[in-house]
């Protein structure tokens, strides 16, 4: 029997799904390094100058791929780029009043917001998805939560989590429509242009300090921004939005490990317990659902090599038994 599934995230054979999980693992590891590396830059540069320089550096290497733009790609890329800019801005401003630990905890709420929004859009969401999300949030809370009164930064981080949930769902719905590199390029250039408009005055005033911190800004631009956005576009061709959000809860663990190994910060018992709970959530969330018909086949898009700079629409067939997840009938788009 052959089924044609309408949701792109279901079109994933086991080997590509595994590669997608590995790619998201790398993304969260890179994000974890950025916290410690930006401490020095933040103390001497304004947020607008950091973001403008970082995003301009990220966008430049992808300029060539803007030649492949079309109206549909431009629409989706601008939407995604504006979300990423808003997420970065919310987080930067929030950290002026909210602690980094509390901000990390609140940001992790996207792991529960993604399936909730998915349900509101008519998608079927497994109970284990919510259970895994709850375990992950609890684990991050054990690691990161700090008591104290609620501040404006906490509300901004809630906005950050909500917006990033929309980004994850939207990227899932468009990543198979467009070639990978042009979709990455338009996102980066939208972020860069808006950031440069915002940060232009500070770029002029702080050009010497920018030069002194350019090594860190280069890493944040090329690796932490351009590299991770590219990898997210790749990974979400093969991993659904719910698993993606769950994988992103690894970020505080990588941040803690990096701070322990490189910055000499302590990793206490709370950190170990919290990290263990997050890892338990990962394993539970990735466990295979038992109610999938073994002899069913679905349509799967070709591998990444053919999708870097041109759209890939010709499907191949694989057994549905290699999939992680259930068949879902509805077709959803943000």
Short mmCIF file of C-alpha atoms in Angstrom, two decimals:
data_model
loop_
_atom_site.label_atom_id
_atom_site.label_comp_id
_atom_site.label_asym_id
_atom_site.label_seq_id
_atom_site.Cartn_x
_atom_site.Cartn_y
_atom_site.Cartn_z
CA UNK A 1 0.00 0.00 0.00
CA UNK A 2 1.25 3.51 -0.80
CA UNK A 3 0.26 6.74 0.92
CA UNK A 4 1.05 10.28 -0.14
CA UNK A 5 1.42 12.34 3.01
CA UNK A 6 0.69 16.03 2.83
CA UNK A 7 2.97 17.10 5.67
CA UNK A 8 6.59 17.48 4.58
CA UNK A 9 8.02 16.56 7.96
CA UNK A 10 6.64 13.01 7.58
CA UNK A 11 8.67 12.36 4.44
CA UNK A 12 11.71 11.15 6.32
CA UNK A 13 13.41 7.75 6.13
CA UNK A 14 15.28 6.67 9.22
CA UNK A 15 18.77 7.45 7.97
CA UNK A 16 17.90 11.02 7.00
CA UNK A 17 15.97 11.50 10.23
CA UNK A 18 19.06 10.40 12.17
CA UNK A 19 21.22 12.83 10.20
CA UNK A 20 18.73 15.59 10.94
CA UNK A 21 18.89 14.89 14.67
CA UNK A 22 22.70 14.93 14.49
CA UNK A 23 22.63 18.28 12.69
CA UNK A 24 20.36 19.79 15.36
CA UNK A 25 22.73 18.41 18.00
CA UNK A 26 25.53 20.41 16.34
CA UNK A 27 23.32 23.52 16.20
CA UNK A 28 22.61 23.44 19.93
CA UNK A 29 26.29 22.79 20.68
CA UNK A 30 27.26 25.91 18.71
CA UNK A 31 24.59 27.96 20.46
CA UNK A 32 25.96 26.78 23.79
CA UNK A 33 29.37 28.30 23.03
CA UNK A 34 27.97 31.73 22.24
CA UNK A 35 27.04 32.66 25.82
CA UNK A 36 30.59 32.66 27.15
CA UNK A 37 32.13 34.15 24.01
CA UNK A 38 29.85 37.19 24.01
CA UNK A 39 30.52 38.23 27.63
CA UNK A 40 33.50 40.41 26.73
CA UNK A 41 31.84 41.95 23.67
CA UNK A 42 28.68 42.89 25.57
CA UNK A 43 30.70 44.74 28.19
CA UNK A 44 32.26 47.06 25.61
CA UNK A 45 29.76 47.23 22.73
CA UNK A 46 26.10 48.19 22.43
CA UNK A 47 23.59 45.49 21.55
CA UNK A 48 22.74 47.19 18.25
CA UNK A 49 26.41 47.32 17.20
CA UNK A 50 26.93 43.65 18.05
CA UNK A 51 23.83 42.52 16.15
CA UNK A 52 24.51 44.72 13.12
CA UNK A 53 28.11 43.54 12.79
CA UNK A 54 27.27 39.93 13.50
CA UNK A 55 24.44 39.71 10.97
CA UNK A 56 26.32 41.63 8.26
CA UNK A 57 29.23 39.20 8.61
CA UNK A 58 26.77 36.29 8.45
CA UNK A 59 25.01 37.51 5.30
CA UNK A 60 27.99 38.41 3.11
CA UNK A 61 29.11 34.85 2.18
CA UNK A 62 25.59 34.02 0.98
CA UNK A 63 25.19 37.03 -1.33
CA UNK A 64 25.69 34.93 -4.48
CA UNK A 65 22.58 32.86 -3.76
CA UNK A 66 20.26 35.87 -3.85
CA UNK A 67 20.28 35.47 -7.63
CA UNK A 68 17.97 32.46 -7.24
CA UNK A 69 15.21 34.49 -5.58
CA UNK A 70 11.61 34.26 -6.73
CA UNK A 71 8.44 35.73 -5.28
CA UNK A 72 7.57 32.70 -3.14
CA UNK A 73 11.11 32.38 -1.77
CA UNK A 74 11.26 36.12 -1.09
CA UNK A 75 7.97 36.02 0.82
CA UNK A 76 8.94 33.07 3.00
CA UNK A 77 12.52 34.25 3.54
CA UNK A 78 11.50 37.77 4.56
CA UNK A 79 8.95 36.37 7.02
CA UNK A 80 11.51 34.01 8.59
CA UNK A 81 14.21 36.68 8.65
CA UNK A 82 12.01 39.19 10.44
CA UNK A 83 11.13 36.57 13.05
CA UNK A 84 14.81 35.80 13.69
CA UNK A 85 15.60 39.51 13.99
CA UNK A 86 12.73 39.96 16.47
CA UNK A 87 13.85 36.92 18.48
CA UNK A 88 17.41 38.27 18.71
CA UNK A 89 16.20 41.75 19.65
CA UNK A 90 13.83 40.48 22.33
CA UNK A 91 16.59 38.39 23.86
CA UNK A 92 19.17 41.17 23.79
CA UNK A 93 16.85 43.70 25.42
CA UNK A 94 15.52 41.12 27.90
CA UNK A 95 19.00 40.39 29.23
CA UNK A 96 19.30 43.98 30.41
CA UNK A 97 16.82 43.20 33.22
CA UNK A 98 16.51 39.40 33.33
CA UNK A 99 19.34 37.06 34.35
CA UNK A 100 20.87 34.76 31.75
CA UNK A 101 19.75 31.67 33.67
CA UNK A 102 16.14 32.80 33.98
CA UNK A 103 16.13 33.88 30.33
CA UNK A 104 17.38 30.44 29.27
CA UNK A 105 14.61 28.78 31.27
CA UNK A 106 11.84 30.96 29.82
CA UNK A 107 13.22 30.57 26.28
CA UNK A 108 12.84 26.80 26.64
CA UNK A 109 9.05 27.24 26.74
CA UNK A 110 9.05 26.93 22.95
CA UNK A 111 9.34 23.16 23.48
CA UNK A 112 5.74 23.18 24.74
CA UNK A 113 4.52 26.11 22.60
CA UNK A 114 5.42 24.37 19.33
CA UNK A 115 3.09 21.37 19.86
CA UNK A 116 0.40 23.63 21.34
CA UNK A 117 0.47 25.88 18.28
CA UNK A 118 0.59 22.78 16.10
CA UNK A 119 -2.62 21.51 17.69
CA UNK A 120 -4.26 24.90 17.17
CA UNK A 121 -3.35 24.59 13.48
CA UNK A 122 -5.12 21.23 13.29
CA UNK A 123 -2.15 18.91 13.55
CA UNK A 124 -2.23 15.67 15.48
CA UNK A 125 0.19 15.77 18.43
CA UNK A 126 1.10 12.66 20.39
CA UNK A 127 0.72 12.67 24.17
CA UNK A 128 4.37 11.66 24.51
CA UNK A 129 5.34 14.91 22.78
CA UNK A 130 3.81 16.95 25.60
CA UNK A 131 5.22 14.63 28.27
CA UNK A 132 8.73 14.88 26.83
CA UNK A 133 8.38 18.67 26.62
CA UNK A 134 7.26 18.86 30.26
CA UNK A 135 10.21 16.74 31.41
CA UNK A 136 12.63 18.92 29.42
CA UNK A 137 11.22 22.17 30.83
CA UNK A 138 11.40 20.78 34.36
CA UNK A 139 15.02 19.76 33.78
CA UNK A 140 15.97 23.19 32.49
CA UNK A 141 14.15 24.73 35.45
CA UNK A 142 16.26 22.65 37.83
CA UNK A 143 19.39 23.84 36.01
CA UNK A 144 18.57 27.50 35.45
CA UNK A 145 15.70 28.85 37.54
CA UNK A 146 16.51 31.74 39.83
CA UNK A 147 14.01 33.16 42.30
CA UNK A 148 13.15 36.83 42.43
CA UNK A 149 10.48 39.23 41.31
CA UNK A 150 9.16 39.17 37.76
CA UNK A 151 10.76 41.81 35.53
CA UNK A 152 10.00 43.16 32.06
CA UNK A 153 12.78 41.01 30.63
CA UNK A 154 10.85 37.88 31.63
CA UNK A 155 7.89 38.96 29.50
CA UNK A 156 10.21 39.74 26.60
CA UNK A 157 11.66 36.23 26.84
CA UNK A 158 8.14 34.81 26.73
CA UNK A 159 7.70 36.76 23.51
CA UNK A 160 11.02 35.36 22.35
CA UNK A 161 9.84 31.79 23.00
CA UNK A 162 6.52 32.39 21.22
CA UNK A 163 8.16 33.93 18.15
CA UNK A 164 10.75 31.19 17.90
CA UNK A 165 7.98 28.58 18.09
CA UNK A 166 6.39 30.23 15.06
CA UNK A 167 9.79 30.18 13.32
CA UNK A 168 10.22 26.43 13.91
CA UNK A 169 6.73 25.65 12.57
CA UNK A 170 7.05 27.99 9.60
CA UNK A 171 10.49 26.67 8.65
CA UNK A 172 9.12 23.13 8.74
CA UNK A 173 6.34 24.08 6.33
CA UNK A 174 8.58 25.86 3.77
CA UNK A 175 11.96 24.12 3.88
CA UNK A 176 11.04 21.56 1.20
CA UNK A 177 9.53 24.23 -1.06
CA UNK A 178 12.81 26.05 -1.61
CA UNK A 179 16.49 25.32 -2.23
CA UNK A 180 18.53 25.40 0.96
CA UNK A 181 21.20 28.01 0.21
CA UNK A 182 18.89 30.69 -1.27
CA UNK A 183 16.45 30.24 1.64
CA UNK A 184 19.36 30.71 4.04
CA UNK A 185 20.64 33.72 2.09
CA UNK A 186 17.39 35.68 2.06
CA UNK A 187 16.87 35.14 5.80
CA UNK A 188 20.38 36.36 6.60
CA UNK A 189 20.14 39.42 4.37
CA UNK A 190 16.78 40.46 5.82
CA UNK A 191 18.24 40.21 9.33
CA UNK A 192 21.39 42.07 8.26
CA UNK A 193 19.55 44.96 6.59
CA UNK A 194 17.19 45.55 9.51
CA UNK A 195 20.06 45.26 12.00
CA UNK A 196 22.26 47.69 10.05
CA UNK A 197 19.45 50.25 9.96
CA UNK A 198 19.02 49.90 13.72
CA UNK A 199 22.72 49.87 14.56
CA UNK A 200 24.13 52.39 12.06
CA UNK A 201 24.75 55.19 14.60
CA UNK A 202 26.56 52.88 17.02
CA UNK A 203 28.62 51.33 14.23
CA UNK A 204 30.09 54.76 13.49
CA UNK A 205 30.70 55.66 17.13
CA UNK A 206 32.12 52.30 18.17
CA UNK A 207 34.13 51.27 15.09
CA UNK A 208 37.39 51.00 17.05
CA UNK A 209 35.83 48.77 19.71
CA UNK A 210 34.25 46.66 16.98
CA UNK A 211 37.72 46.15 15.51
CA UNK A 212 39.09 45.08 18.88
CA UNK A 213 36.32 42.48 19.25
CA UNK A 214 36.15 41.43 15.62
CA UNK A 215 37.36 37.87 16.27
CA UNK A 216 34.41 37.15 18.53
CA UNK A 217 31.99 38.93 16.18
CA UNK A 218 33.37 36.94 13.23
CA UNK A 219 32.67 33.68 15.07
CA UNK A 220 29.20 34.84 16.12
CA UNK A 221 28.42 35.87 12.54
CA UNK A 222 29.82 33.02 10.47
CA UNK A 223 29.38 30.09 12.85
CA UNK A 224 26.74 30.99 15.44
CA UNK A 225 24.43 32.78 12.98
CA UNK A 226 25.06 31.81 9.34
CA UNK A 227 26.13 28.28 10.17
CA UNK A 228 23.24 27.50 12.48
CA UNK A 229 20.53 29.00 10.25
CA UNK A 230 21.87 26.97 7.31
CA UNK A 231 21.95 23.81 9.44
CA UNK A 232 18.41 24.43 10.72
CA UNK A 233 17.11 24.70 7.14
CA UNK A 234 18.86 21.40 6.36
CA UNK A 235 17.74 19.54 9.49
CA UNK A 236 14.07 20.52 9.34
CA UNK A 237 13.77 18.84 5.96
CA UNK A 238 14.05 15.57 7.88
CA UNK A 239 12.97 16.31 11.48
CA UNK A 240 9.51 17.52 12.47
CA UNK A 241 8.92 20.72 14.43
CA UNK A 242 8.11 18.98 17.72
CA UNK A 243 11.35 16.99 17.76
CA UNK A 244 13.25 20.11 16.69
CA UNK A 245 11.94 22.12 19.64
CA UNK A 246 12.80 19.24 21.97
CA UNK A 247 16.36 19.07 20.62
CA UNK A 248 16.81 22.80 21.26
CA UNK A 249 16.41 22.21 24.99
CA UNK A 250 19.97 20.82 24.89
CA UNK A 251 21.30 24.38 24.51
CA UNK A 252 21.56 25.14 28.27
CA UNK A 253 23.44 21.87 28.76
CA UNK A 254 26.02 22.78 26.14
CA UNK A 255 26.30 26.28 27.60
CA UNK A 256 26.97 24.82 31.05
CA UNK A 257 29.52 22.32 29.73
CA UNK A 258 31.31 25.01 27.71
CA UNK A 259 31.42 27.34 30.71
CA UNK A 260 32.79 24.49 32.84
CA UNK A 261 35.49 23.43 30.38
CA UNK A 262 36.55 26.80 28.96
CA UNK A 263 35.58 29.45 31.51
CA UNK A 264 36.23 27.39 34.63
CA UNK A 265 32.71 27.82 36.01
CA UNK A 266 31.33 25.17 38.36
CA UNK A 267 28.77 22.57 37.32
CA UNK A 268 26.82 21.76 40.48
CA UNK A 269 24.40 19.03 41.44
CA UNK A 270 21.43 21.01 40.11
CA UNK A 271 23.11 21.22 36.74
CA UNK A 272 23.77 17.48 36.65
CA UNK A 273 20.20 16.60 37.68
CA UNK A 274 18.71 19.05 35.19
CA UNK A 275 20.93 17.81 32.36
CA UNK A 276 19.94 14.22 33.12
CA UNK A 277 16.24 15.10 32.96
CA UNK A 278 16.69 16.86 29.61
CA UNK A 279 18.51 13.82 28.21
CA UNK A 280 15.72 11.56 29.49
CA UNK A 281 13.25 13.81 27.65
CA UNK A 282 15.35 13.47 24.47
CA UNK A 283 15.30 9.67 24.61
CA UNK A 284 11.60 9.52 25.47
CA UNK A 285 10.69 12.00 22.75
CA UNK A 286 12.65 10.04 20.13
CA UNK A 287 11.16 6.65 21.06
CA UNK A 288 9.32 5.09 18.16
CA UNK A 289 5.53 4.97 18.18
CA UNK A 290 4.30 1.37 18.03
CA UNK A 291 1.16 1.93 15.97
CA UNK A 292 2.67 2.41 12.50
CA UNK A 293 1.74 0.00 9.75
CA UNK A 294 4.86 -1.88 8.71
CA UNK A 295 4.16 -2.40 5.00
CA UNK A 296 3.08 1.15 4.22
CA UNK A 297 5.15 3.34 1.91
CA UNK A 298 5.31 7.09 1.71
CA UNK A 299 6.83 9.69 -0.59
CA UNK A 300 10.20 11.08 0.45
CA UNK A 301 12.18 13.86 -1.17
CA UNK A 302 15.71 13.29 -2.44
CA UNK A 303 18.79 13.90 -0.25
CA UNK A 304 20.33 17.26 0.54
CA UNK A 305 22.98 17.29 -2.22
CA UNK A 306 20.35 17.95 -4.87
CA UNK A 307 18.58 20.58 -2.77
CA UNK A 308 21.31 23.11 -1.99
CA UNK A 309 20.69 25.56 -4.82
CA UNK A 310 17.72 24.13 -6.72
CA UNK A 311 14.30 22.90 -5.65
CA UNK A 312 13.88 19.14 -5.28
CA UNK A 313 10.44 17.76 -5.89
CA UNK A 314 10.84 14.26 -7.35
CA UNK A 315 9.95 11.74 -4.61
CA UNK A 316 11.34 8.32 -3.81
CA UNK A 317 9.56 5.58 -1.85
CA UNK A 318 10.62 4.18 1.51
CA UNK A 319 8.85 1.93 4.03
CA UNK A 320 6.93 3.90 6.63
CA UNK A 321 8.24 1.50 9.28
CA UNK A 322 11.52 3.44 9.34
CA UNK A 323 9.78 6.61 10.49
CA UNK A 324 9.66 8.11 13.97
CA UNK A 325 6.07 9.29 14.42
CA UNK A 326 2.51 8.75 13.26
CA UNK A 327 0.73 9.34 9.97
CA UNK A 328 -1.11 12.65 10.05
CA UNK A 329 -3.86 13.52 7.61
CA UNK A 330 -4.03 17.29 7.84
CA UNK A 331 -2.06 19.80 5.78
CA UNK A 332 -1.03 22.90 7.70
CA UNK A 333 0.82 26.10 6.91
CA UNK A 334 1.51 29.25 8.85
#
